[in-house]
mmCIF file of C-alpha atoms and ligand atoms in Angstrom:
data_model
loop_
_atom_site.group_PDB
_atom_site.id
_atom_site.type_symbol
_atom_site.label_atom_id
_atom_site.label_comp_id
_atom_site.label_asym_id
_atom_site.label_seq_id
_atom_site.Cartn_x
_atom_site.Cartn_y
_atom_site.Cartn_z
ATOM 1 C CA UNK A 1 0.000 0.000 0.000
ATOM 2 C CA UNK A 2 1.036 3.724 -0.666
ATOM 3 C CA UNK A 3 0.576 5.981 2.070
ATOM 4 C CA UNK A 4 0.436 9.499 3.007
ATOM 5 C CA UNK A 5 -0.163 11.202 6.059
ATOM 6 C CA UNK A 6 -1.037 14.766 8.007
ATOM 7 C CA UNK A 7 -0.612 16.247 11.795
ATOM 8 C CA UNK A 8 -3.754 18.564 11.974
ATOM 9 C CA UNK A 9 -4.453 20.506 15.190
ATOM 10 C CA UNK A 10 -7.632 21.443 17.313
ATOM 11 C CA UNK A 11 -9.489 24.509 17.244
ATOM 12 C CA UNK A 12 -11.353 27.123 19.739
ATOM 13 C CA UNK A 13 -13.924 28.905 18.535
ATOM 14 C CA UNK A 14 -14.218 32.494 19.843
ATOM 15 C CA UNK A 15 -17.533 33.129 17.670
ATOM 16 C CA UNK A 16 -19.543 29.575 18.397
ATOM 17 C CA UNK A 17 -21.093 28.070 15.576
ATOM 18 C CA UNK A 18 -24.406 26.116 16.707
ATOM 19 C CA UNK A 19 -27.303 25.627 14.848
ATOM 20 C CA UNK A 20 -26.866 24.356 10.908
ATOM 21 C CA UNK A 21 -28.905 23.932 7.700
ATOM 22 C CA UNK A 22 -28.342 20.308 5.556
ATOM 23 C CA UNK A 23 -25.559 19.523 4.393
ATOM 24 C CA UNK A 24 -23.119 20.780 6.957
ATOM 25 C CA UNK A 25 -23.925 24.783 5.844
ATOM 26 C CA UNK A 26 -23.730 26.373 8.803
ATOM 27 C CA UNK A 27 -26.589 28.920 10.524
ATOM 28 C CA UNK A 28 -23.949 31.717 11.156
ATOM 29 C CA UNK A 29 -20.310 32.859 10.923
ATOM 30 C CA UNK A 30 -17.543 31.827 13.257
ATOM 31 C CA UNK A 31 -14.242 32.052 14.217
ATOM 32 C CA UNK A 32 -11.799 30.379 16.273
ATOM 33 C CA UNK A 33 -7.719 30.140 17.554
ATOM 34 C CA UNK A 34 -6.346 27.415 15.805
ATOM 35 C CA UNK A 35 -4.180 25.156 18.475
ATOM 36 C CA UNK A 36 -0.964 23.557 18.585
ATOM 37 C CA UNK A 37 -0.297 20.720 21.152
ATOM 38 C CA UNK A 38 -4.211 19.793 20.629
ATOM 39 C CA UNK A 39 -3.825 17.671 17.309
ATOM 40 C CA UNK A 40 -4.481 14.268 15.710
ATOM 41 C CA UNK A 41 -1.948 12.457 13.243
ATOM 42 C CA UNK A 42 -3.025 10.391 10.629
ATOM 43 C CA UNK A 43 -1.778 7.970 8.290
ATOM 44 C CA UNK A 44 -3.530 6.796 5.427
ATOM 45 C CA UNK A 45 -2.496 3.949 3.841
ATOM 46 C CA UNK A 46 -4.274 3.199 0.514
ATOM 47 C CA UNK A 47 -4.448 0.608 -2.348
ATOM 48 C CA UNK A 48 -5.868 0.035 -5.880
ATOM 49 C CA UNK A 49 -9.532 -2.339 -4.222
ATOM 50 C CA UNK A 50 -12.957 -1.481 -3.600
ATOM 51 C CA UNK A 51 -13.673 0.886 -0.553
ATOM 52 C CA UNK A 52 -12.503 -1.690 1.854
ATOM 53 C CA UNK A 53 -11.626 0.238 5.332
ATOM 54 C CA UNK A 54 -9.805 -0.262 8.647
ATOM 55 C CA UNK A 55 -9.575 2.510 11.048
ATOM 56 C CA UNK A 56 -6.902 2.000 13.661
ATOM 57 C CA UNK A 57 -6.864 4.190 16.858
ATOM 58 C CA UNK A 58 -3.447 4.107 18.074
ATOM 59 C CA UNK A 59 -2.494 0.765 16.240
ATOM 60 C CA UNK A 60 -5.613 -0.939 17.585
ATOM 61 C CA UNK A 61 -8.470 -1.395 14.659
ATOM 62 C CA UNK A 62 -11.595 0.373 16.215
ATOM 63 C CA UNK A 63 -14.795 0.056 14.097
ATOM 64 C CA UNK A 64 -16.892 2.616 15.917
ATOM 65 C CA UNK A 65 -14.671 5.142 13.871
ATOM 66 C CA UNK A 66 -16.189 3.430 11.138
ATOM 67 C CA UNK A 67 -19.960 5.324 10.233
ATOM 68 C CA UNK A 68 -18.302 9.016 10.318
ATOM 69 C CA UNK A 69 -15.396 7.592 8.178
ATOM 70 C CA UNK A 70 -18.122 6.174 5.815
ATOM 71 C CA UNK A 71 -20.379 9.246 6.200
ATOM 72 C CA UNK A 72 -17.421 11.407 5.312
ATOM 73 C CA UNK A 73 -16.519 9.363 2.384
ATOM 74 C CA UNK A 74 -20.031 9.752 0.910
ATOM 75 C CA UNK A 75 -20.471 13.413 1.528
ATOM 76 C CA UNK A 76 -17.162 14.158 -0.145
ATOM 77 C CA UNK A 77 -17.849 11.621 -3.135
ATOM 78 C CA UNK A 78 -17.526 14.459 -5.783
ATOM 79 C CA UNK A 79 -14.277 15.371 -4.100
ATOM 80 C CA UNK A 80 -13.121 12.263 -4.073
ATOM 81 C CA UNK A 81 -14.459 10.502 -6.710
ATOM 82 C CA UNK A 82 -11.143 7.793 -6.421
ATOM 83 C CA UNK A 83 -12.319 6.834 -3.039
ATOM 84 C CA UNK A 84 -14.658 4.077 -4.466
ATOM 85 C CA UNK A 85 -11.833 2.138 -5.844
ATOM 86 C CA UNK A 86 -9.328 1.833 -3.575
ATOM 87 C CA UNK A 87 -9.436 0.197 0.050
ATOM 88 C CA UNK A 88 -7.759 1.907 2.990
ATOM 89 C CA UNK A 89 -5.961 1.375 5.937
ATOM 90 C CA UNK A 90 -6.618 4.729 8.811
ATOM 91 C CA UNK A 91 -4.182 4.792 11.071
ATOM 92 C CA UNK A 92 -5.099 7.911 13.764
ATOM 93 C CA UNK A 93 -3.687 8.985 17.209
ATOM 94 C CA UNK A 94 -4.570 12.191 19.324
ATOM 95 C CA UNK A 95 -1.819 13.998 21.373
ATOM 96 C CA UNK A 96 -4.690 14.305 24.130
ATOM 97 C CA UNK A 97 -6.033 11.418 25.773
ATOM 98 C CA UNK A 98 -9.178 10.097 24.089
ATOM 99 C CA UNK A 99 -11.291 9.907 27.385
ATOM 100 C CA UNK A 100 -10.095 13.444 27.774
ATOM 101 C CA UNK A 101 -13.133 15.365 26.723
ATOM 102 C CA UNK A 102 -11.719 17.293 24.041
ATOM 103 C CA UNK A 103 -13.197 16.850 20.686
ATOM 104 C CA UNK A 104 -11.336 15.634 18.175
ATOM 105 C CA UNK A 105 -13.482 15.759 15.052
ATOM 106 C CA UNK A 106 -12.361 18.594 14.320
ATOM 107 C CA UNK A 107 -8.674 17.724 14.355
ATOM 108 C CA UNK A 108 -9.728 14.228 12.879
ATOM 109 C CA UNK A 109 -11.426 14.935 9.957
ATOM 110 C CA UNK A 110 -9.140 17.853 8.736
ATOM 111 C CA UNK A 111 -6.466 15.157 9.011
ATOM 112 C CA UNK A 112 -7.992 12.727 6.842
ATOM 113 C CA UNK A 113 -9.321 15.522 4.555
ATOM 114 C CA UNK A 114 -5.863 17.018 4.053
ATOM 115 C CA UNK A 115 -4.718 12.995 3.827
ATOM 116 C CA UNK A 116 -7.266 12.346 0.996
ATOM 117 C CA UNK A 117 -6.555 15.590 -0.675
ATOM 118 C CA UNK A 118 -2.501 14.375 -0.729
ATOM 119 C CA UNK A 119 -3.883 11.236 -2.965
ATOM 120 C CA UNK A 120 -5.735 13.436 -5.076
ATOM 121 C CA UNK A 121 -2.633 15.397 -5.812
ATOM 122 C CA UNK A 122 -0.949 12.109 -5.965
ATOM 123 C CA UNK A 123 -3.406 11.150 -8.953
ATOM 124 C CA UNK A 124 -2.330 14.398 -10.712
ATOM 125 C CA UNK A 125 -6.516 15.336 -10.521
ATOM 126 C CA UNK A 126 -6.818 18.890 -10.703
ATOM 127 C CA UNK A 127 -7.267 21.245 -7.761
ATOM 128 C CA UNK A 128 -7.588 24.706 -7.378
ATOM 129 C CA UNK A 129 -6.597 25.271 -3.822
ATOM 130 C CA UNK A 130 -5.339 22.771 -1.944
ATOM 131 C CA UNK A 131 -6.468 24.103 1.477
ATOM 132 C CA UNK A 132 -9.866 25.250 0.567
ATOM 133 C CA UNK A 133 -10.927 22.326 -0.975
ATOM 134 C CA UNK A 134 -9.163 20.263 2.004
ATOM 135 C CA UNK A 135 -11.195 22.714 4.204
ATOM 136 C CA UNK A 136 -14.322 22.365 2.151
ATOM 137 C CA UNK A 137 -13.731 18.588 3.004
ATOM 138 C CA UNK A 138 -12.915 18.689 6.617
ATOM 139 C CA UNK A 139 -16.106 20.603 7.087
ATOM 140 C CA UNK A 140 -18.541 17.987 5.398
ATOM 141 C CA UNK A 141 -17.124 15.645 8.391
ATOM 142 C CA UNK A 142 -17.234 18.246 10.767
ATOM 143 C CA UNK A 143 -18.482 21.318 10.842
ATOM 144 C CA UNK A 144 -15.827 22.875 13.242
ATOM 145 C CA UNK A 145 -13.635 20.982 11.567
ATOM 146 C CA UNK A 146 -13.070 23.241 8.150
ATOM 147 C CA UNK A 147 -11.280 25.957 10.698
ATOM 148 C CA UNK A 148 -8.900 23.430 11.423
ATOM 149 C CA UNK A 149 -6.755 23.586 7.904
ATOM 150 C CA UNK A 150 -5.588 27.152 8.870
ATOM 151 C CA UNK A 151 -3.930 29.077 11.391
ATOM 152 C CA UNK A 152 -3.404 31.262 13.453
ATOM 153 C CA UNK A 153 -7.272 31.827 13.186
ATOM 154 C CA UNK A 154 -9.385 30.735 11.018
ATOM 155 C CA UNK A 155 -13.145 32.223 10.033
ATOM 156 C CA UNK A 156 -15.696 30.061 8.731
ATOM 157 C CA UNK A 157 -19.480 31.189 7.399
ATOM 158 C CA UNK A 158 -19.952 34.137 5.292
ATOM 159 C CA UNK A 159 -19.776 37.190 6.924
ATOM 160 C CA UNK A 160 -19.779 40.757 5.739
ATOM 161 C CA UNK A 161 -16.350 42.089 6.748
ATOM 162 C CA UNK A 162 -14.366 38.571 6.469
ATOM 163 C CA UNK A 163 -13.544 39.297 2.232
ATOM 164 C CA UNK A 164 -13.544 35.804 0.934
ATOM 165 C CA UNK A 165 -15.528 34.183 3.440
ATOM 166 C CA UNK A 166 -17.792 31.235 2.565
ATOM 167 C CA UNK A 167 -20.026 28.943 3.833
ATOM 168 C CA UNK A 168 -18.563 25.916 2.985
ATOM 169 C CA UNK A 169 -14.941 26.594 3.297
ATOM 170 C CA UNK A 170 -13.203 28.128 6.184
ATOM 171 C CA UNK A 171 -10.530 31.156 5.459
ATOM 172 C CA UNK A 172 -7.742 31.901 6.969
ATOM 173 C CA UNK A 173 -7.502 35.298 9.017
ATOM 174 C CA UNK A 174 -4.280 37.124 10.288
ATOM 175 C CA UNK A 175 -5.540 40.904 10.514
ATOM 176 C CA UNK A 176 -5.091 40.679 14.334
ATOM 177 C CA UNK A 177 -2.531 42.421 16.955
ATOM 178 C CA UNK A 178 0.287 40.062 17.120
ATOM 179 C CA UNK A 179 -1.045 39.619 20.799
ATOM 180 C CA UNK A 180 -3.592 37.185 19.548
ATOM 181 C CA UNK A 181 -0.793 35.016 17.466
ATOM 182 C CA UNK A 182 0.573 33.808 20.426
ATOM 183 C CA UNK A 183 -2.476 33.769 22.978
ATOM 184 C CA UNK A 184 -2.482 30.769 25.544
ATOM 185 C CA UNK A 185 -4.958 28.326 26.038
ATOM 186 C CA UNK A 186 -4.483 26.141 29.123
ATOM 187 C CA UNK A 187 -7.544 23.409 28.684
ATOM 188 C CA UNK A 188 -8.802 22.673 31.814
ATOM 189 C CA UNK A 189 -10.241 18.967 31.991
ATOM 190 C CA UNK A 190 -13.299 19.176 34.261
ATOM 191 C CA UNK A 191 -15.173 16.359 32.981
ATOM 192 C CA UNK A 192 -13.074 13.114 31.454
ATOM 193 C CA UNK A 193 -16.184 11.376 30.294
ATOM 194 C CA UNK A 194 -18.541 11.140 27.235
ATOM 195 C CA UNK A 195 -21.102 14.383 26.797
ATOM 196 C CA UNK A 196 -24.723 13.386 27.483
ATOM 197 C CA UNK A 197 -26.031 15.117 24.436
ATOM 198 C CA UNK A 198 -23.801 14.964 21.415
ATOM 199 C CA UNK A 199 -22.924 18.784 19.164
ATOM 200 C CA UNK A 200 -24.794 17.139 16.064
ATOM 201 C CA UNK A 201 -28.084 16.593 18.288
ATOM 202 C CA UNK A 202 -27.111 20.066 19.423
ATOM 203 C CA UNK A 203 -27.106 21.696 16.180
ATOM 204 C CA UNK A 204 -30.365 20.069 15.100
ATOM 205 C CA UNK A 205 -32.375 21.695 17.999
ATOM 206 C CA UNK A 206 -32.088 25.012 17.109
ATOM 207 C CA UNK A 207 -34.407 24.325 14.134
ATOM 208 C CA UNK A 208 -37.334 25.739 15.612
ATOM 209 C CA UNK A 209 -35.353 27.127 18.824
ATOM 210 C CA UNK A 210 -36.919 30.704 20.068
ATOM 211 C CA UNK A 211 -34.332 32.739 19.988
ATOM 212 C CA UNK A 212 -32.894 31.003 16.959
ATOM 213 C CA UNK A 213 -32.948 34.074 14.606
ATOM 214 C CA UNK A 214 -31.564 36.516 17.298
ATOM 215 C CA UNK A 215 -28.978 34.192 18.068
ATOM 216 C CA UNK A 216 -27.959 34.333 14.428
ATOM 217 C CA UNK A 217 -27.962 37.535 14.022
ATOM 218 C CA UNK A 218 -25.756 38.143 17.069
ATOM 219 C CA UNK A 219 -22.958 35.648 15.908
ATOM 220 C CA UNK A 220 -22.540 38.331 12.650
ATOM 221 C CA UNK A 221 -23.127 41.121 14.886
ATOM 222 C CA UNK A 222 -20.660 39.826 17.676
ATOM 223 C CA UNK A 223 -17.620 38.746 14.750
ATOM 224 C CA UNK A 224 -17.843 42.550 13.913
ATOM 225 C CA UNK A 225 -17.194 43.782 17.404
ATOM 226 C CA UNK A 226 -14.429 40.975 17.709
ATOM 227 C CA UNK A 227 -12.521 41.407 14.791
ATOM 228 C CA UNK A 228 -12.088 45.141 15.831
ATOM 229 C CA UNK A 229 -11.134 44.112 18.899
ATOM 230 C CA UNK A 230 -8.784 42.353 17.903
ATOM 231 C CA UNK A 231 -7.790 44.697 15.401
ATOM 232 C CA UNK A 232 -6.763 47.095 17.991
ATOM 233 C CA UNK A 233 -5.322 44.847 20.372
ATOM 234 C CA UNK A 234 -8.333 45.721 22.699
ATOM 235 C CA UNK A 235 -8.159 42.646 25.234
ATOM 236 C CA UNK A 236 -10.705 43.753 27.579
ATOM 237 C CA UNK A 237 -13.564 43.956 24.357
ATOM 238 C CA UNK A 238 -11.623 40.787 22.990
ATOM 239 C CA UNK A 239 -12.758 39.068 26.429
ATOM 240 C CA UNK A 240 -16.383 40.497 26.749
ATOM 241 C CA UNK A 241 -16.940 39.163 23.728
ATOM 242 C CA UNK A 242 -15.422 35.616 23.716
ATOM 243 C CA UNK A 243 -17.278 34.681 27.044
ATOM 244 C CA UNK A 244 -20.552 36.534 26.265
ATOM 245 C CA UNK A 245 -20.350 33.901 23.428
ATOM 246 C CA UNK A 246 -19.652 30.704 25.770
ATOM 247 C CA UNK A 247 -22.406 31.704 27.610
ATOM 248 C CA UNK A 248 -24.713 31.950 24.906
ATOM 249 C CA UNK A 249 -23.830 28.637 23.277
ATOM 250 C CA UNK A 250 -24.601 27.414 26.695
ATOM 251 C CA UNK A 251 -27.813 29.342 27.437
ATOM 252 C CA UNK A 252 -28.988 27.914 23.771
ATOM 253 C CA UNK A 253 -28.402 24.241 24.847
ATOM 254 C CA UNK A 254 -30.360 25.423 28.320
ATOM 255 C CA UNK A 255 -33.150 26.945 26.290
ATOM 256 C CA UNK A 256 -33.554 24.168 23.751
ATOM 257 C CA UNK A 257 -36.208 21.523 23.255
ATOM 258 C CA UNK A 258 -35.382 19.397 25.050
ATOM 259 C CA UNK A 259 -33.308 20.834 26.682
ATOM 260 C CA UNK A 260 -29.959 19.915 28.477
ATOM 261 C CA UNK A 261 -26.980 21.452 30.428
ATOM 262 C CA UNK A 262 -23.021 20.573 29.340
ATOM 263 C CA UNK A 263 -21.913 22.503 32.073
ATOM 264 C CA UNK A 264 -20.904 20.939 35.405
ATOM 265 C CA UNK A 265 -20.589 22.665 38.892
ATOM 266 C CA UNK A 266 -16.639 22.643 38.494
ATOM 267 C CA UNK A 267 -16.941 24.670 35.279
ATOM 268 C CA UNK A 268 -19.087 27.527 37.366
ATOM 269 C CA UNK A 269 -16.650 27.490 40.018
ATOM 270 C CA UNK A 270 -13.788 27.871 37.559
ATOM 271 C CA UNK A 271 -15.253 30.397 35.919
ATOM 272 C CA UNK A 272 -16.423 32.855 39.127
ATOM 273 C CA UNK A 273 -12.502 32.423 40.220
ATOM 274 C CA UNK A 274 -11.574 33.292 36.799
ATOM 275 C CA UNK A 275 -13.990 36.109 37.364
ATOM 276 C CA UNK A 276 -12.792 36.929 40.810
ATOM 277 C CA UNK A 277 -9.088 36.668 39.993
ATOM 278 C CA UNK A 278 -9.298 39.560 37.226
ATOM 279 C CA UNK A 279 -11.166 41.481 39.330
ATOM 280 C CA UNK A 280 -8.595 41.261 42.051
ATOM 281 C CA UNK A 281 -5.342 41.519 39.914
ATOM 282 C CA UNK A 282 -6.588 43.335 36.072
ATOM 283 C CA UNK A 283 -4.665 40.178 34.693
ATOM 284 C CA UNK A 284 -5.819 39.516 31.080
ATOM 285 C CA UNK A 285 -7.473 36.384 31.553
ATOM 286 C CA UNK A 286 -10.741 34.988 29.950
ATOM 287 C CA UNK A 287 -12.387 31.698 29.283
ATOM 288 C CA UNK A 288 -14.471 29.995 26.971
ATOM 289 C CA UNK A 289 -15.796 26.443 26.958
ATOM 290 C CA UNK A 290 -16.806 24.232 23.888
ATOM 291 C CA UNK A 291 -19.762 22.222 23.608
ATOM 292 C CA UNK A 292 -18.971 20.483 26.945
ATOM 293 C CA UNK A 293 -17.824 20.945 30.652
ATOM 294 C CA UNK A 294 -14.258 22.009 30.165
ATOM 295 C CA UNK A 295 -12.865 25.298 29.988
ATOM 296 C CA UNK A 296 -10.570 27.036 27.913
ATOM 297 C CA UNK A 297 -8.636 29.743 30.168
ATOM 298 C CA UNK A 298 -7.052 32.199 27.333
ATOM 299 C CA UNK A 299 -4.998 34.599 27.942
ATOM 300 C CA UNK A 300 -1.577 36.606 26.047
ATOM 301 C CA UNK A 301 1.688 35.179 26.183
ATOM 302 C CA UNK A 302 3.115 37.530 28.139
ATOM 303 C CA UNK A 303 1.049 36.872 31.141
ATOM 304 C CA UNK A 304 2.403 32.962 30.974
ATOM 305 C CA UNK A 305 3.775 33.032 34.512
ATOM 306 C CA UNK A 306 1.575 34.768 36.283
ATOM 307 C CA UNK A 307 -1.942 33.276 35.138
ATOM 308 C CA UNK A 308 -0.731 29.382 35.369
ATOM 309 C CA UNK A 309 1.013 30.881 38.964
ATOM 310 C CA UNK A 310 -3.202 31.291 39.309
ATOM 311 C CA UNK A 311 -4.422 28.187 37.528
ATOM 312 C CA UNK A 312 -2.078 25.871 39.758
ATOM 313 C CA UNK A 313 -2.576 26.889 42.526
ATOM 314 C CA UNK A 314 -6.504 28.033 42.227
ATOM 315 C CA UNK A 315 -8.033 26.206 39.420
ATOM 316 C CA UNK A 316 -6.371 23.048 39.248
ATOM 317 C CA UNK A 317 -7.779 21.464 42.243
ATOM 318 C CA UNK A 318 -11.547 21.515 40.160
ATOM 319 C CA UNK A 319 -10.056 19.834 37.386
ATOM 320 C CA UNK A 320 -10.489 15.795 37.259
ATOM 321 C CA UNK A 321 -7.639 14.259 38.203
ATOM 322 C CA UNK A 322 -6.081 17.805 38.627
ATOM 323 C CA UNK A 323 -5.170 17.622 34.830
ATOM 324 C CA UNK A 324 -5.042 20.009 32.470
ATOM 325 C CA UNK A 325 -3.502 20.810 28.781
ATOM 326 C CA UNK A 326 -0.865 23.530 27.597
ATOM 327 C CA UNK A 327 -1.998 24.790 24.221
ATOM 328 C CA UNK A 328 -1.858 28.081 22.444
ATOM 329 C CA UNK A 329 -2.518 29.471 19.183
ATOM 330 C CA UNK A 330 -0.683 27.988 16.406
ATOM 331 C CA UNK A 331 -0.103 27.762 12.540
ATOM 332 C CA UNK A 332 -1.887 24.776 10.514
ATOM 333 C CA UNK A 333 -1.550 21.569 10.207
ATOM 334 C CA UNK A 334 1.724 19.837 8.758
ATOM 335 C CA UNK A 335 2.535 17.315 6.559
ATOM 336 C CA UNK A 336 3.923 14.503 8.192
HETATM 337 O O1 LIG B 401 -18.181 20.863 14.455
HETATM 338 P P1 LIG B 401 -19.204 20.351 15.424
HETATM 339 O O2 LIG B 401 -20.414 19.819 14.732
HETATM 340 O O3 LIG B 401 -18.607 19.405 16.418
HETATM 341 O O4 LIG B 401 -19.733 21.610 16.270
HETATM 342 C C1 LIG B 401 -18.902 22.390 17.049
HETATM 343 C C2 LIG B 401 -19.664 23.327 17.846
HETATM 344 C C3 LIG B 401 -18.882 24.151 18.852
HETATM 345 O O5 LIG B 401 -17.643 23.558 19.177
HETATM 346 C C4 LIG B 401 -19.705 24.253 20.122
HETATM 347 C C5 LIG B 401 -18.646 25.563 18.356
HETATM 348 C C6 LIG B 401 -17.620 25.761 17.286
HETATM 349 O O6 LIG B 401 -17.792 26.703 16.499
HETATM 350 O O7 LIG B 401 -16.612 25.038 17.251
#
């Protein structure tokens, strides 16, 4: 078999995407910190057949990767048009433990999409743009995933000041203050086990949610304020913003039907000492959380010392296992 293979990282949104329309279009514009240390590598090994696959998971074979491997395979059939006759080998492994809560969809399917795009340059079929299309890709297996093919942020969903932007690729953005190219995100690893109520369920109950169309129309509203934030290195509007968002992806889930909570007490007590410890101090430090109990604690560079001074010695004991994970804002994925 001929192989190829990709190291693709994690992302954090900043401007949540929840709620979509079929196939994987989303309901509003987002944008997110690409990671670093958060990543998955795949290997795909591949061979003239027809559309046999394995899926390893660190070098043991694990079939329940098997229906979003298949459902990605069929979504991106015009992509990958080869796919049908050949069989392949997937050989995947996360630098973050699997039970650790992170998701790794994102990181996953960006890896295989940039693997499968590889073949297809392999085949000498024509491309355009490697990236988008790979991002185009990534995002019919994951949503979240088409930010992953960029960094150091990435915007995905069409939205009025992003020039370029699309719904069904993800672009990459770099008109920030440097500040932002090196922010730090310590993950902080409240809850270990599988979420109750998984982001695709989530997604399909804001059809028909209440505050649906407001909600929309806040995301666009709420990338404006952020990307001139950003812009002029304006943490404190930069942090208003980011965790105004968390909230609201949470308060959607809250206000569904039915409706459900991610959150667990640890992440509220995190969060009121995060509160509590800027207060106190004026340190630069925000959160956000992701479509589950953990929280992202972001916060520049420059304030390294000092805020995981705070983390380890206030934060850490709320974590499971006291565990937590380094990351910050990095550059793409790489070819392995
Ligand atoms: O890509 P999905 O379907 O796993 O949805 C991700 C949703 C959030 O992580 C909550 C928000 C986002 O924009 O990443």
């Amino acid at each position: 078999m001929k192989e190829t293979a990709w190291k693709s990282p994690s992302n954090i949104a900043l401007i949540k995407y929840w709620g979509k329309y079929d196939v994987q279009i989303p309901a509003n514009p987002s944008i997110s910190f690409t990671l670093s240390t958060a990543a998955t590598s795949t290997r795909l090994k591949y061979a003239k057949g027809k559309g046999a696959i394995k899926v390893f998971l660190n070098d043991t074979e694990t079939p329940s990767f098997m229906p979003k491997i298949q459902s990605f395979l069929e979504r991106t059939d015009n992509l990958f048009p080869f796919a049908q006759e050949m069989d392949f080998e997937v050989h995947t492994s996360n630098s973050f433990p699997h039970s650790s809560g992170i998701a790794s969809s994102a990181s996953g399917m960006s890896a295989l999409a940039l693997c499968m795009m590889s073949i297809k340059k392999d085949l000498g079929l024509s491309i355009d743009d490697f990236f988008q299309e790979a991002s185009n890709a990534s995002r019919l297996g994951s949503g979240s995933g088409s930010r992953s093919v960029y960094g150091p942020l990435a915007a995905w969903g069409k939205h009025a000041e992003i020039e370029g932007s699309h719904d069904e690729f993800a672009v990459p953005f770099v008109d920030v203050a440097d500040v932002f190219k090196t922010f730090q995100d310590t993950i902080l690893l409240i809850d270990k086990g599988e979420k109750t109520v998984s982001s695709s369920l989530g997604h399909g109950l804001m059809t028909g949610h209440p505050y649906a169309s407001s909600r929309f129309a806040q995301a666009h509203e709420n990338q404006s304020k952020l990307l001139t934030a950003m812009l002029d290195a304006d943490l404190e509007r930069f942090g208003a913003i980011v965790e105004s968002e968390a909230l609201t992806l949470h308060g959607m889930m809250m206000t569904s039907m039915p409706y459900f909570i991610l959150m667990k007490p640890n992440t509220l007590e995190v969060i009121n000492r995060i509160w509590a410890f800027r207060e106190a101090t004026k340190n630069p430090v925000y959160f956000t959380l992701d479509a589950g109990a953990n929280v992202h604690v972001l916060y520049p560079e420059s304030h390294k010392e000092v805020i995981m001074r705070f983390i380890d010695t206030e934060l850490r004991t709320f974590c499971k296992d006291s565990s937590y994970l380094c990351d910050h804002v990095g550059s793409g994925p790489i070819q392995l």
